[in-house]
Amino acid sequence: MRLRSFDSRIKCNYYSYTLSWQGGFAVNTSSRFAFAVHVLALLSLQEGAPLSSEMIAGSVNTNPALIRRLLTMLAEAGLTTSQLGAGGGALLARPPDDITLLEVYRAVDDAQLFAMHREEPNPACMVGRNIQVVLRGIIDEAQQAMEASLGARTLADATSDLVRAERARERKRRPHG
């Protein structure tokens, strides 16, 4: 299937963005936040035992080099640390209930939830002249709502939800009787 776009400059950065098909157009969506929560949840479940980037990459189903770059971002934000040497690897820097999902988001996603035009819209067009002003308020409101939601949830909350989901899955798989 060939991608269609008004702009021929579609670019895919394998680390930070994936192209997804929405409404007939390719759009950039970051997967770093989902990967980061995945990594931190794994570390949380290890209860202090370090995990190598290779082990983490196996769970995330990606390249260990990508995981190392992500771990660097998380370490710079004070969310992870590392243990060197044989049997070393990544560790949580703080307890899971002291890490909000907003901190995780801010550690790995430096952009707004929604992006504005990369180039100035056409000022000769009524829509082009005004769309930025109209969208800015809407986008800011959506960003604030998302950040409030992420700020109210911790890594411990996400990890508890994962454990509950796995237990429910196991109950469904057991034969009844």
GROMACS .gro file of N, CA and C in nm:
model
  531
    1MET      N    1   0.085  -0.116   0.000
    1MET     CA    2   0.000   0.000   0.000
    1MET      C    3   0.090   0.123   0.000
    2ARG      N    4   0.063   0.215  -0.084
    2ARG     CA    5   0.143   0.336  -0.095
    2ARG      C    6   0.084   0.445  -0.006
    3LEU      N    7   0.171   0.517   0.065
    3LEU     CA    8   0.126   0.625   0.151
    3LEU      C    9   0.084   0.745   0.068
    4ARG      N   10  -0.025   0.810   0.110
    4ARG     CA   11  -0.071   0.931   0.044
    4ARG      C   12  -0.058   1.047   0.140
    5SER      N   13  -0.022   1.161   0.089
    5SER     CA   14  -0.007   1.278   0.175
    5SER      C   15  -0.008   1.404   0.092
    6PHE      N   16  -0.046   1.515   0.155
    6PHE     CA   17  -0.035   1.645   0.089
    6PHE      C   18   0.111   1.689   0.085
    7ASP      N   19   0.189   1.639   0.175
    7ASP     CA   20   0.328   1.678   0.189
    7ASP      C   21   0.414   1.557   0.157
    8SER      N   22   0.503   1.568   0.064
    8SER     CA   23   0.585   1.454   0.025
    8SER      C   24   0.701   1.429   0.121
    9ARG      N   25   0.713   1.508   0.227
    9ARG     CA   26   0.824   1.494   0.319
    9ARG      C   27   0.792   1.402   0.436
   10ILE      N   28   0.725   1.293   0.413
   10ILE     CA   29   0.697   1.197   0.520
   10ILE      C   30   0.829   1.135   0.563
   11LYS      N   31   0.853   1.140   0.692
   11LYS     CA   32   0.980   1.094   0.746
   11LYS      C   33   0.951   1.001   0.863
   12CYS      N   34   1.019   0.891   0.869
   12CYS     CA   35   0.998   0.796   0.978
   12CYS      C   36   1.128   0.779   1.055
   13ASN      N   37   1.130   0.824   1.179
   13ASN     CA   38   1.245   0.804   1.266
   13ASN      C   39   1.214   0.681   1.348
   14TYR      N   40   1.284   0.573   1.325
   14TYR     CA   41   1.245   0.445   1.385
   14TYR      C   42   1.247   0.448   1.536
   15TYR      N   43   1.329   0.536   1.593
   15TYR     CA   44   1.335   0.540   1.739
   15TYR      C   45   1.217   0.614   1.799
   16SER      N   46   1.191   0.733   1.751
   16SER     CA   47   1.094   0.815   1.821
   16SER      C   48   0.955   0.816   1.760
   17TYR      N   49   0.941   0.778   1.636
   17TYR     CA   50   0.810   0.786   1.575
   17TYR      C   51   0.782   0.664   1.488
   18THR      N   52   0.656   0.631   1.478
   18THR     CA   53   0.613   0.531   1.382
   18THR      C   54   0.506   0.596   1.297
   19LEU      N   55   0.497   0.556   1.174
   19LEU     CA   56   0.391   0.608   1.089
   19LEU      C   57   0.267   0.523   1.110
   20SER      N   58   0.157   0.586   1.139
   20SER     CA   59   0.032   0.513   1.151
   20SER      C   60  -0.067   0.569   1.050
   21TRP      N   61  -0.161   0.488   1.013
   21TRP     CA   62  -0.257   0.525   0.910
   21TRP      C   63  -0.386   0.569   0.978
   22GLN      N   64  -0.418   0.696   0.969
   22GLN     CA   65  -0.539   0.748   1.032
   22GLN      C   66  -0.616   0.832   0.932
   23GLY      N   67  -0.735   0.795   0.904
   23GLY     CA   68  -0.820   0.874   0.816
   23GLY      C   69  -0.763   0.891   0.676
   24GLY      N   70  -0.684   0.796   0.629
   24GLY     CA   71  -0.629   0.805   0.495
   24GLY      C   72  -0.498   0.880   0.486
   25PHE      N   73  -0.445   0.928   0.600
   25PHE     CA   74  -0.320   1.003   0.598
   25PHE      C   75  -0.222   0.943   0.697
   26ALA      N   76  -0.095   0.945   0.663
   26ALA     CA   77   0.009   0.898   0.754
   26ALA      C   78   0.039   1.009   0.854
   27VAL      N   79   0.043   0.974   0.982
   27VAL     CA   80   0.074   1.071   1.087
   27VAL      C   81   0.182   1.014   1.179
   28ASN      N   82   0.261   1.102   1.238
   28ASN     CA   83   0.363   1.059   1.333
   28ASN      C   84   0.301   1.042   1.471
   29THR      N   85   0.325   0.930   1.533
   29THR     CA   86   0.283   0.911   1.671
   29THR      C   87   0.400   0.853   1.748
   30SER      N   88   0.430   0.912   1.862
   30SER     CA   89   0.543   0.867   1.941
   30SER      C   90   0.508   0.739   2.016
   31SER      N   91   0.601   0.647   2.020
   31SER     CA   92   0.583   0.524   2.097
   31SER      C   93   0.676   0.521   2.218
   32ARG      N   94   0.755   0.627   2.237
   32ARG     CA   95   0.851   0.628   2.347
   32ARG      C   96   0.783   0.616   2.483
   33PHE      N   97   0.670   0.684   2.503
   33PHE     CA   98   0.603   0.678   2.633
   33PHE      C   99   0.559   0.535   2.663
   34ALA      N  100   0.497   0.469   2.568
   34ALA     CA  101   0.453   0.330   2.589
   34ALA      C  102   0.572   0.239   2.617
   35PHE      N  103   0.680   0.256   2.542
   35PHE     CA  104   0.801   0.177   2.566
   35PHE      C  105   0.856   0.205   2.705
   36ALA      N  106   0.860   0.333   2.745
   36ALA     CA  107   0.916   0.370   2.875
   36ALA      C  108   0.836   0.311   2.990
   37VAL      N  109   0.703   0.317   2.982
   37VAL     CA  110   0.620   0.257   3.088
   37VAL      C  111   0.641   0.106   3.090
   38HIS      N  112   0.652   0.044   2.975
   38HIS     CA  113   0.679  -0.100   2.965
   38HIS      C  114   0.810  -0.133   3.038
   39VAL      N  115   0.915  -0.058   3.006
   39VAL     CA  116   1.047  -0.081   3.068
   39VAL      C  117   1.039  -0.063   3.219
   40LEU      N  118   0.979   0.046   3.263
   40LEU     CA  119   0.972   0.073   3.407
   40LEU      C  120   0.886  -0.030   3.480
   41ALA      N  121   0.779  -0.077   3.417
   41ALA     CA  122   0.696  -0.181   3.479
   41ALA      C  123   0.776  -0.311   3.495
   42LEU      N  124   0.855  -0.345   3.394
   42LEU     CA  125   0.942  -0.463   3.406
   42LEU      C  126   1.038  -0.448   3.524
   43LEU      N  127   1.100  -0.331   3.534
   43LEU     CA  128   1.195  -0.307   3.643
   43LEU      C  129   1.124  -0.312   3.778
   44SER      N  130   1.003  -0.260   3.783
   44SER     CA  131   0.924  -0.261   3.906
   44SER      C  132   0.896  -0.403   3.952
   45LEU      N  133   0.863  -0.489   3.859
   45LEU     CA  134   0.832  -0.628   3.892
   45LEU      C  135   0.955  -0.708   3.931
   46GLN      N  136   1.074  -0.657   3.902
   46GLN     CA  137   1.199  -0.725   3.937
   46GLN      C  138   1.234  -0.708   4.084
   47GLU      N  139   1.168  -0.617   4.153
   47GLU     CA  140   1.188  -0.595   4.297
   47GLU      C  141   1.335  -0.577   4.333
   48GLY      N  142   1.404  -0.491   4.259
   48GLY     CA  143   1.543  -0.458   4.292
   48GLY      C  144   1.649  -0.537   4.218
   49ALA      N  145   1.610  -0.638   4.144
   49ALA     CA  146   1.707  -0.714   4.065
   49ALA      C  147   1.728  -0.643   3.931
   50PRO      N  148   1.853  -0.622   3.889
   50PRO     CA  149   1.877  -0.551   3.763
   50PRO      C  150   1.839  -0.634   3.641
   51LEU      N  151   1.802  -0.564   3.536
   51LEU     CA  152   1.769  -0.629   3.408
   51LEU      C  153   1.858  -0.571   3.299
   52SER      N  154   1.912  -0.656   3.214
   52SER     CA  155   1.995  -0.610   3.102
   52SER      C  156   1.906  -0.552   2.992
   53SER      N  157   1.967  -0.470   2.907
   53SER     CA  158   1.892  -0.413   2.795
   53SER      C  159   1.845  -0.523   2.700
   54GLU      N  160   1.920  -0.631   2.691
   54GLU     CA  161   1.879  -0.743   2.606
   54GLU      C  162   1.753  -0.810   2.660
   55MET      N  163   1.748  -0.829   2.791
   55MET     CA  164   1.629  -0.890   2.853
   55MET      C  165   1.508  -0.799   2.834
   56ILE      N  166   1.527  -0.670   2.857
   56ILE     CA  167   1.417  -0.574   2.841
   56ILE      C  168   1.371  -0.572   2.696
   57ALA      N  169   1.467  -0.567   2.603
   57ALA     CA  170   1.433  -0.564   2.460
   57ALA      C  171   1.352  -0.687   2.420
   58GLY      N  172   1.380  -0.801   2.482
   58GLY     CA  173   1.303  -0.922   2.453
   58GLY      C  174   1.157  -0.907   2.490
   59SER      N  175   1.128  -0.839   2.599
   59SER     CA  176   0.990  -0.817   2.640
   59SER      C  177   0.922  -0.712   2.553
   60VAL      N  178   0.993  -0.603   2.525
   60VAL     CA  179   0.937  -0.495   2.444
   60VAL      C  180   0.929  -0.535   2.297
   61ASN      N  181   1.008  -0.636   2.260
   61ASN     CA  182   1.016  -0.684   2.122
   61ASN      C  183   1.076  -0.577   2.030
   62THR      N  184   1.194  -0.529   2.073
   62THR     CA  185   1.265  -0.428   1.995
   62THR      C  186   1.414  -0.450   2.011
   63ASN      N  187   1.491  -0.360   1.956
   63ASN     CA  188   1.636  -0.367   1.956
   63ASN      C  189   1.694  -0.322   2.090
   64PRO      N  190   1.793  -0.393   2.146
   64PRO     CA  191   1.855  -0.351   2.272
   64PRO      C  192   1.916  -0.210   2.267
   65ALA      N  193   1.965  -0.169   2.151
   65ALA     CA  194   2.022  -0.034   2.139
   65ALA      C  195   1.914   0.072   2.163
   66LEU      N  196   1.793   0.048   2.114
   66LEU     CA  197   1.682   0.140   2.139
   66LEU      C  198   1.652   0.146   2.288
   67ILE      N  199   1.654   0.033   2.355
   67ILE     CA  200   1.628   0.027   2.499
   67ILE      C  201   1.736   0.104   2.574
   68ARG      N  202   1.862   0.091   2.533
   68ARG     CA  203   1.970   0.164   2.600
   68ARG      C  204   1.952   0.314   2.586
   69ARG      N  205   1.909   0.361   2.469
   69ARG     CA  206   1.884   0.505   2.451
   69ARG      C  207   1.768   0.550   2.540
   70LEU      N  208   1.665   0.468   2.548
   70LEU     CA  209   1.551   0.501   2.633
   70LEU      C  210   1.592   0.502   2.781
   71LEU      N  211   1.672   0.405   2.822
   71LEU     CA  212   1.720   0.400   2.961
   71LEU      C  213   1.805   0.522   2.994
   72THR      N  214   1.880   0.572   2.897
   72THR     CA  215   1.958   0.695   2.919
   72THR      C  216   1.866   0.812   2.948
   73MET      N  217   1.759   0.825   2.872
   73MET     CA  218   1.661   0.933   2.895
   73MET      C  219   1.598   0.919   3.033
   74LEU      N  220   1.562   0.797   3.070
   74LEU     CA  221   1.499   0.773   3.200
   74LEU      C  222   1.596   0.799   3.314
   75ALA      N  223   1.723   0.766   3.295
   75ALA     CA  224   1.825   0.791   3.398
   75ALA      C  225   1.848   0.941   3.414
   76GLU      N  226   1.851   1.015   3.303
   76GLU     CA  227   1.869   1.160   3.310
   76GLU      C  228   1.756   1.226   3.386
   77ALA      N  229   1.638   1.165   3.385
   77ALA     CA  230   1.522   1.218   3.458
   77ALA      C  231   1.517   1.166   3.601
   78GLY      N  232   1.614   1.084   3.640
   78GLY     CA  233   1.618   1.032   3.776
   78GLY      C  234   1.522   0.917   3.803
   79LEU      N  235   1.479   0.849   3.696
   79LEU     CA  236   1.382   0.740   3.712
   79LEU      C  237   1.448   0.603   3.716
   80THR      N  238   1.564   0.590   3.651
   80THR     CA  239   1.637   0.464   3.653
   80THR      C  240   1.782   0.489   3.689
   81THR      N  241   1.848   0.384   3.724
   81THR     CA  242   1.992   0.385   3.749
   81THR      C  243   2.045   0.254   3.693
   82SER      N  244   2.176   0.236   3.699
   82SER     CA  245   2.230   0.111   3.647
   82SER      C  246   2.332   0.052   3.742
   83GLN      N  247   2.342  -0.078   3.735
   83GLN     CA  248   2.441  -0.152   3.813
   83GLN      C  249   2.539  -0.212   3.714
   84LEU      N  250   2.666  -0.177   3.729
   84LEU     CA  251   2.768  -0.224   3.636
   84LEU      C  252   2.818  -0.363   3.675
   85GLY      N  253   2.886  -0.427   3.581
   85GLY     CA  254   2.949  -0.556   3.609
   85GLY      C  255   2.862  -0.674   3.571
   86ALA      N  256   2.918  -0.792   3.599
   86ALA     CA  257   2.846  -0.916   3.570
   86ALA      C  258   2.715  -0.919   3.649
   87GLY      N  259   2.608  -0.953   3.583
   87GLY     CA  260   2.478  -0.956   3.648
   87GLY      C  261   2.417  -0.819   3.667
   88GLY      N  262   2.480  -0.718   3.608
   88GLY     CA  263   2.430  -0.581   3.621
   88GLY      C  264   2.318  -0.553   3.523
   89GLY      N  265   2.273  -0.430   3.526
   89GLY     CA  266   2.166  -0.388   3.437
   89GLY      C  267   2.093  -0.268   3.493
   90ALA      N  268   1.976  -0.244   3.441
   90ALA     CA  269   1.895  -0.129   3.481
   90ALA      C  270   1.814  -0.159   3.606
   91LEU      N  271   1.795  -0.054   3.686
   91LEU     CA  272   1.716  -0.062   3.809
   91LEU      C  273   1.631   0.063   3.820
   92LEU      N  274   1.522   0.055   3.895
   92LEU     CA  275   1.446   0.176   3.927
   92LEU      C  276   1.528   0.259   4.025
   93ALA      N  277   1.526   0.390   4.006
   93ALA     CA  278   1.599   0.480   4.096
   93ALA      C  279   1.514   0.516   4.218
   94ARG      N  280   1.383   0.499   4.206
   94ARG     CA  281   1.290   0.533   4.314
   94ARG      C  282   1.183   0.426   4.322
   95PRO      N  283   1.112   0.419   4.435
   95PRO     CA  284   1.001   0.323   4.444
   95PRO      C  285   0.893   0.354   4.339
   96PRO      N  286   0.825   0.251   4.288
   96PRO     CA  287   0.723   0.270   4.185
   96PRO      C  288   0.610   0.365   4.226
   97ASP      N  289   0.577   0.371   4.355
   97ASP     CA  290   0.469   0.461   4.395
   97ASP      C  291   0.516   0.606   4.407
   98ASP      N  292   0.646   0.632   4.385
   98ASP     CA  293   0.699   0.768   4.384
   98ASP      C  294   0.728   0.817   4.242
   99ILE      N  295   0.688   0.741   4.142
   99ILE     CA  296   0.710   0.778   4.002
   99ILE      C  297   0.574   0.796   3.935
  100THR      N  298   0.543   0.919   3.894
  100THR     CA  299   0.416   0.940   3.823
  100THR      C  300   0.436   0.914   3.674
  101LEU      N  301   0.327   0.880   3.609
  101LEU     CA  302   0.333   0.859   3.464
  101LEU      C  303   0.361   0.991   3.392
  102LEU      N  304   0.327   1.103   3.455
  102LEU     CA  305   0.362   1.233   3.396
  102LEU      C  306   0.514   1.251   3.393
  103GLU      N  307   0.582   1.209   3.498
  103GLU     CA  308   0.729   1.217   3.498
  103GLU      C  309   0.787   1.132   3.384
  104VAL      N  310   0.729   1.016   3.363
  104VAL     CA  311   0.775   0.928   3.256
  104VAL      C  312   0.753   0.996   3.121
  105TYR      N  313   0.634   1.050   3.101
  105TYR     CA  314   0.602   1.119   2.976
  105TYR      C  315   0.700   1.233   2.950
  106ARG      N  316   0.724   1.314   3.051
  106ARG     CA  317   0.815   1.428   3.034
  106ARG      C  318   0.959   1.385   3.013
  107ALA      N  319   0.996   1.270   3.065
  107ALA     CA  320   1.133   1.220   3.048
  107ALA      C  321   1.162   1.177   2.904
  108VAL      N  322   1.060   1.129   2.834
  108VAL     CA  323   1.085   1.070   2.702
  108VAL      C  324   1.017   1.140   2.586
  109ASP      N  325   0.916   1.219   2.611
  109ASP     CA  326   0.845   1.290   2.503
  109ASP      C  327   0.856   1.438   2.525
  110ASP      N  328   0.939   1.502   2.445
  110ASP     CA  329   0.961   1.645   2.462
  110ASP      C  330   0.862   1.730   2.384
  111ALA      N  331   0.779   1.670   2.307
  111ALA     CA  332   0.685   1.745   2.224
  111ALA      C  333   0.547   1.749   2.287
  112GLN      N  334   0.466   1.840   2.238
  112GLN     CA  335   0.327   1.847   2.277
  112GLN      C  336   0.255   1.724   2.223
  113LEU      N  337   0.142   1.693   2.284
  113LEU     CA  338   0.060   1.581   2.240
  113LEU      C  339   0.023   1.594   2.092
  114PHE      N  340  -0.017   1.714   2.053
  114PHE     CA  341  -0.052   1.743   1.914
  114PHE      C  342   0.042   1.851   1.862
  115ALA      N  343   0.085   1.837   1.740
  115ALA     CA  344   0.174   1.936   1.679
  115ALA      C  345   0.094   2.031   1.590
  116MET      N  346   0.144   2.151   1.584
  116MET     CA  347   0.086   2.250   1.492
  116MET      C  348   0.155   2.231   1.356
  117HIS      N  349   0.114   2.311   1.259
  117HIS     CA  350   0.175   2.306   1.126
  117HIS      C  351   0.327   2.322   1.137
  118ARG      N  352   0.398   2.245   1.059
  118ARG     CA  353   0.544   2.262   1.057
  118ARG      C  354   0.582   2.392   0.988
  119GLU      N  355   0.505   2.433   0.892
  119GLU     CA  356   0.531   2.556   0.818
  119GLU      C  357   0.408   2.645   0.833
  120GLU      N  358   0.428   2.773   0.821
  120GLU     CA  359   0.318   2.869   0.835
  120GLU      C  360   0.211   2.842   0.729
  121PRO      N  361   0.084   2.830   0.771
  121PRO     CA  362  -0.023   2.810   0.672
  121PRO      C  363  -0.034   2.933   0.580
  122ASN      N  364  -0.104   2.915   0.472
  122ASN     CA  365  -0.119   3.020   0.372
  122ASN      C  366  -0.198   3.139   0.428
  123PRO      N  367  -0.134   3.257   0.442
  123PRO     CA  368  -0.203   3.374   0.497
  123PRO      C  369  -0.307   3.433   0.401
  124ALA      N  370  -0.306   3.392   0.275
  124ALA     CA  371  -0.406   3.440   0.180
  124ALA      C  372  -0.538   3.364   0.195
  125CYS      N  373  -0.538   3.258   0.275
  125CYS     CA  374  -0.658   3.177   0.297
  125CYS      C  375  -0.717   3.210   0.433
  126MET      N  376  -0.848   3.226   0.441
  126MET     CA  377  -0.913   3.257   0.568
  126MET      C  378  -0.883   3.151   0.673
  127VAL      N  379  -0.889   3.025   0.636
  127VAL     CA  380  -0.859   2.917   0.730
  127VAL      C  381  -0.711   2.922   0.768
  128GLY      N  382  -0.624   2.937   0.670
  128GLY     CA  383  -0.481   2.944   0.695
  128GLY      C  384  -0.443   3.057   0.790
  129ARG      N  385  -0.508   3.171   0.777
  129ARG     CA  386  -0.480   3.287   0.864
  129ARG      C  387  -0.518   3.263   1.008
  130ASN      N  388  -0.619   3.181   1.033
  130ASN     CA  389  -0.678   3.171   1.166
  130ASN      C  390  -0.667   3.035   1.235
  131ILE      N  391  -0.629   2.933   1.163
  131ILE     CA  392  -0.632   2.799   1.219
  131ILE      C  393  -0.539   2.782   1.339
  132GLN      N  394  -0.422   2.845   1.336
  132GLN     CA  395  -0.326   2.831   1.446
  132GLN      C  396  -0.386   2.886   1.576
  133VAL      N  397  -0.449   3.002   1.569
  133VAL     CA  398  -0.508   3.064   1.688
  133VAL      C  399  -0.621   2.978   1.743
  134VAL      N  400  -0.705   2.927   1.656
  134VAL     CA  401  -0.818   2.845   1.698
  134VAL      C  402  -0.769   2.715   1.762
  135LEU      N  403  -0.675   2.649   1.697
  135LEU     CA  404  -0.628   2.520   1.747
  135LEU      C  405  -0.543   2.532   1.873
  136ARG      N  406  -0.470   2.640   1.890
  136ARG     CA  407  -0.380   2.653   2.005
  136ARG      C  408  -0.455   2.633   2.136
  137GLY      N  409  -0.569   2.698   2.155
  137GLY     CA  410  -0.646   2.682   2.279
  137GLY      C  411  -0.696   2.540   2.298
  138ILE      N  412  -0.744   2.481   2.192
  138ILE     CA  413  -0.795   2.343   2.198
  138ILE      C  414  -0.682   2.247   2.233
  139ILE      N  415  -0.570   2.263   2.168
  139ILE     CA  416  -0.455   2.175   2.191
  139ILE      C  417  -0.401   2.192   2.332
  140ASP      N  418  -0.391   2.316   2.378
  140ASP     CA  419  -0.342   2.340   2.515
  140ASP      C  420  -0.434   2.275   2.618
  141GLU      N  421  -0.565   2.284   2.597
  141GLU     CA  422  -0.661   2.223   2.689
  141GLU      C  423  -0.647   2.070   2.691
  142ALA      N  424  -0.631   2.010   2.574
  142ALA     CA  425  -0.613   1.865   2.565
  142ALA      C  426  -0.483   1.822   2.633
  143GLN      N  427  -0.376   1.898   2.613
  143GLN     CA  428  -0.247   1.868   2.676
  143GLN      C  429  -0.259   1.873   2.828
  144GLN      N  430  -0.326   1.976   2.880
  144GLN     CA  431  -0.343   1.990   3.025
  144GLN      C  432  -0.424   1.874   3.082
  145ALA      N  433  -0.529   1.832   3.012
  145ALA     CA  434  -0.611   1.720   3.060
  145ALA      C  435  -0.529   1.590   3.063
  146MET      N  436  -0.451   1.568   2.958
  146MET     CA  437  -0.368   1.447   2.955
  146MET      C  438  -0.265   1.450   3.067
  147GLU      N  439  -0.200   1.564   3.087
  147GLU     CA  440  -0.098   1.575   3.192
  147GLU      C  441  -0.160   1.559   3.331
  148ALA      N  442  -0.280   1.609   3.352
  148ALA     CA  443  -0.347   1.591   3.482
  148ALA      C  444  -0.376   1.443   3.506
  149SER      N  445  -0.420   1.373   3.402
  149SER     CA  446  -0.449   1.231   3.415
  149SER      C  447  -0.322   1.151   3.445
  150LEU      N  448  -0.214   1.179   3.372
  150LEU     CA  449  -0.088   1.108   3.395
  150LEU      C  450  -0.028   1.143   3.531
  151GLY      N  451  -0.047   1.266   3.575
  151GLY     CA  452   0.006   1.308   3.705
  151GLY      C  453  -0.065   1.242   3.821
  152ALA      N  454  -0.187   1.195   3.799
  152ALA     CA  455  -0.266   1.131   3.904
  152ALA      C  456  -0.239   0.980   3.913
  153ARG      N  457  -0.159   0.928   3.823
  153ARG     CA  458  -0.130   0.784   3.820
  153ARG      C  459   0.019   0.759   3.839
  154THR      N  460   0.050   0.653   3.912
  154THR     CA  461   0.190   0.619   3.937
  154THR      C  462   0.229   0.492   3.862
  155LEU      N  463   0.358   0.468   3.860
  155LEU     CA  464   0.408   0.343   3.804
  155LEU      C  465   0.352   0.224   3.882
  156ALA      N  466   0.338   0.240   4.014
  156ALA     CA  467   0.280   0.133   4.096
  156ALA      C  468   0.137   0.103   4.052
  157ASP      N  469   0.060   0.206   4.019
  157ASP     CA  470  -0.077   0.186   3.969
  157ASP      C  471  -0.075   0.103   3.840
  158ALA      N  472   0.012   0.143   3.747
  158ALA     CA  473   0.019   0.072   3.619
  158ALA      C  474   0.064  -0.072   3.639
  159THR      N  475   0.161  -0.093   3.727
  159THR     CA  476   0.209  -0.228   3.752
  159THR      C  477   0.101  -0.314   3.817
  160SER      N  478   0.026  -0.257   3.911
  160SER     CA  479  -0.086  -0.330   3.973
  160SER      C  480  -0.189  -0.370   3.869
  161ASP      N  481  -0.218  -0.278   3.776
  161ASP     CA  482  -0.313  -0.308   3.669
  161ASP      C  483  -0.262  -0.422   3.581
  162LEU      N  484  -0.131  -0.424   3.555
  162LEU     CA  485  -0.072  -0.532   3.475
  162LEU      C  486  -0.087  -0.667   3.546
  163VAL      N  487  -0.059  -0.669   3.674
  163VAL     CA  488  -0.070  -0.793   3.752
  163VAL      C  489  -0.215  -0.841   3.753
  164ARG      N  490  -0.311  -0.748   3.774
  164ARG     CA  491  -0.453  -0.784   3.771
  164ARG      C  492  -0.493  -0.840   3.635
  165ALA      N  493  -0.446  -0.775   3.528
  165ALA     CA  494  -0.480  -0.821   3.393
  165ALA      C  495  -0.425  -0.962   3.368
  166GLU      N  496  -0.304  -0.988   3.416
  166GLU     CA  497  -0.245  -1.122   3.397
  166GLU      C  498  -0.321  -1.227   3.477
  167ARG      N  499  -0.361  -1.193   3.598
  167ARG     CA  500  -0.439  -1.289   3.679
  167ARG      C  501  -0.573  -1.319   3.614
  168ALA      N  502  -0.638  -1.217   3.560
  168ALA     CA  503  -0.766  -1.238   3.491
  168ALA      C  504  -0.745  -1.326   3.368
  169ARG      N  505  -0.637  -1.304   3.296
  169ARG     CA  506  -0.606  -1.385   3.179
  169ARG      C  507  -0.584  -1.531   3.219
  170GLU      N  508  -0.512  -1.553   3.328
  170GLU     CA  509  -0.487  -1.689   3.375
  170GLU      C  510  -0.616  -1.758   3.418
  171ARG      N  511  -0.706  -1.684   3.484
  171ARG     CA  512  -0.835  -1.744   3.525
  171ARG      C  513  -0.915  -1.789   3.404
  172LYS      N  514  -0.912  -1.711   3.297
  172LYS     CA  515  -0.986  -1.747   3.176
  172LYS      C  516  -0.928  -1.870   3.109
  173ARG      N  517  -0.800  -1.891   3.122
  173ARG     CA  518  -0.734  -2.005   3.057
  173ARG      C  519  -0.752  -2.135   3.132
  174ARG      N  520  -0.779  -2.127   3.262
  174ARG     CA  521  -0.797  -2.249   3.342
  174ARG      C  522  -0.926  -2.320   3.304
  175PRO      N  523  -0.920  -2.452   3.296
  175PRO     CA  524  -1.045  -2.526   3.269
  175PRO      C  525  -1.139  -2.514   3.389
  176HIS      N  526  -1.265  -2.499   3.360
  176HIS     CA  527  -1.365  -2.487   3.467
  176HIS      C  528  -1.401  -2.626   3.517
  177GLY      N  529  -1.422  -2.633   3.646
  177GLY     CA  530  -1.469  -2.760   3.694
  177GLY      C  531  -1.406  -2.803   3.814
   0.00000   0.00000   0.00000
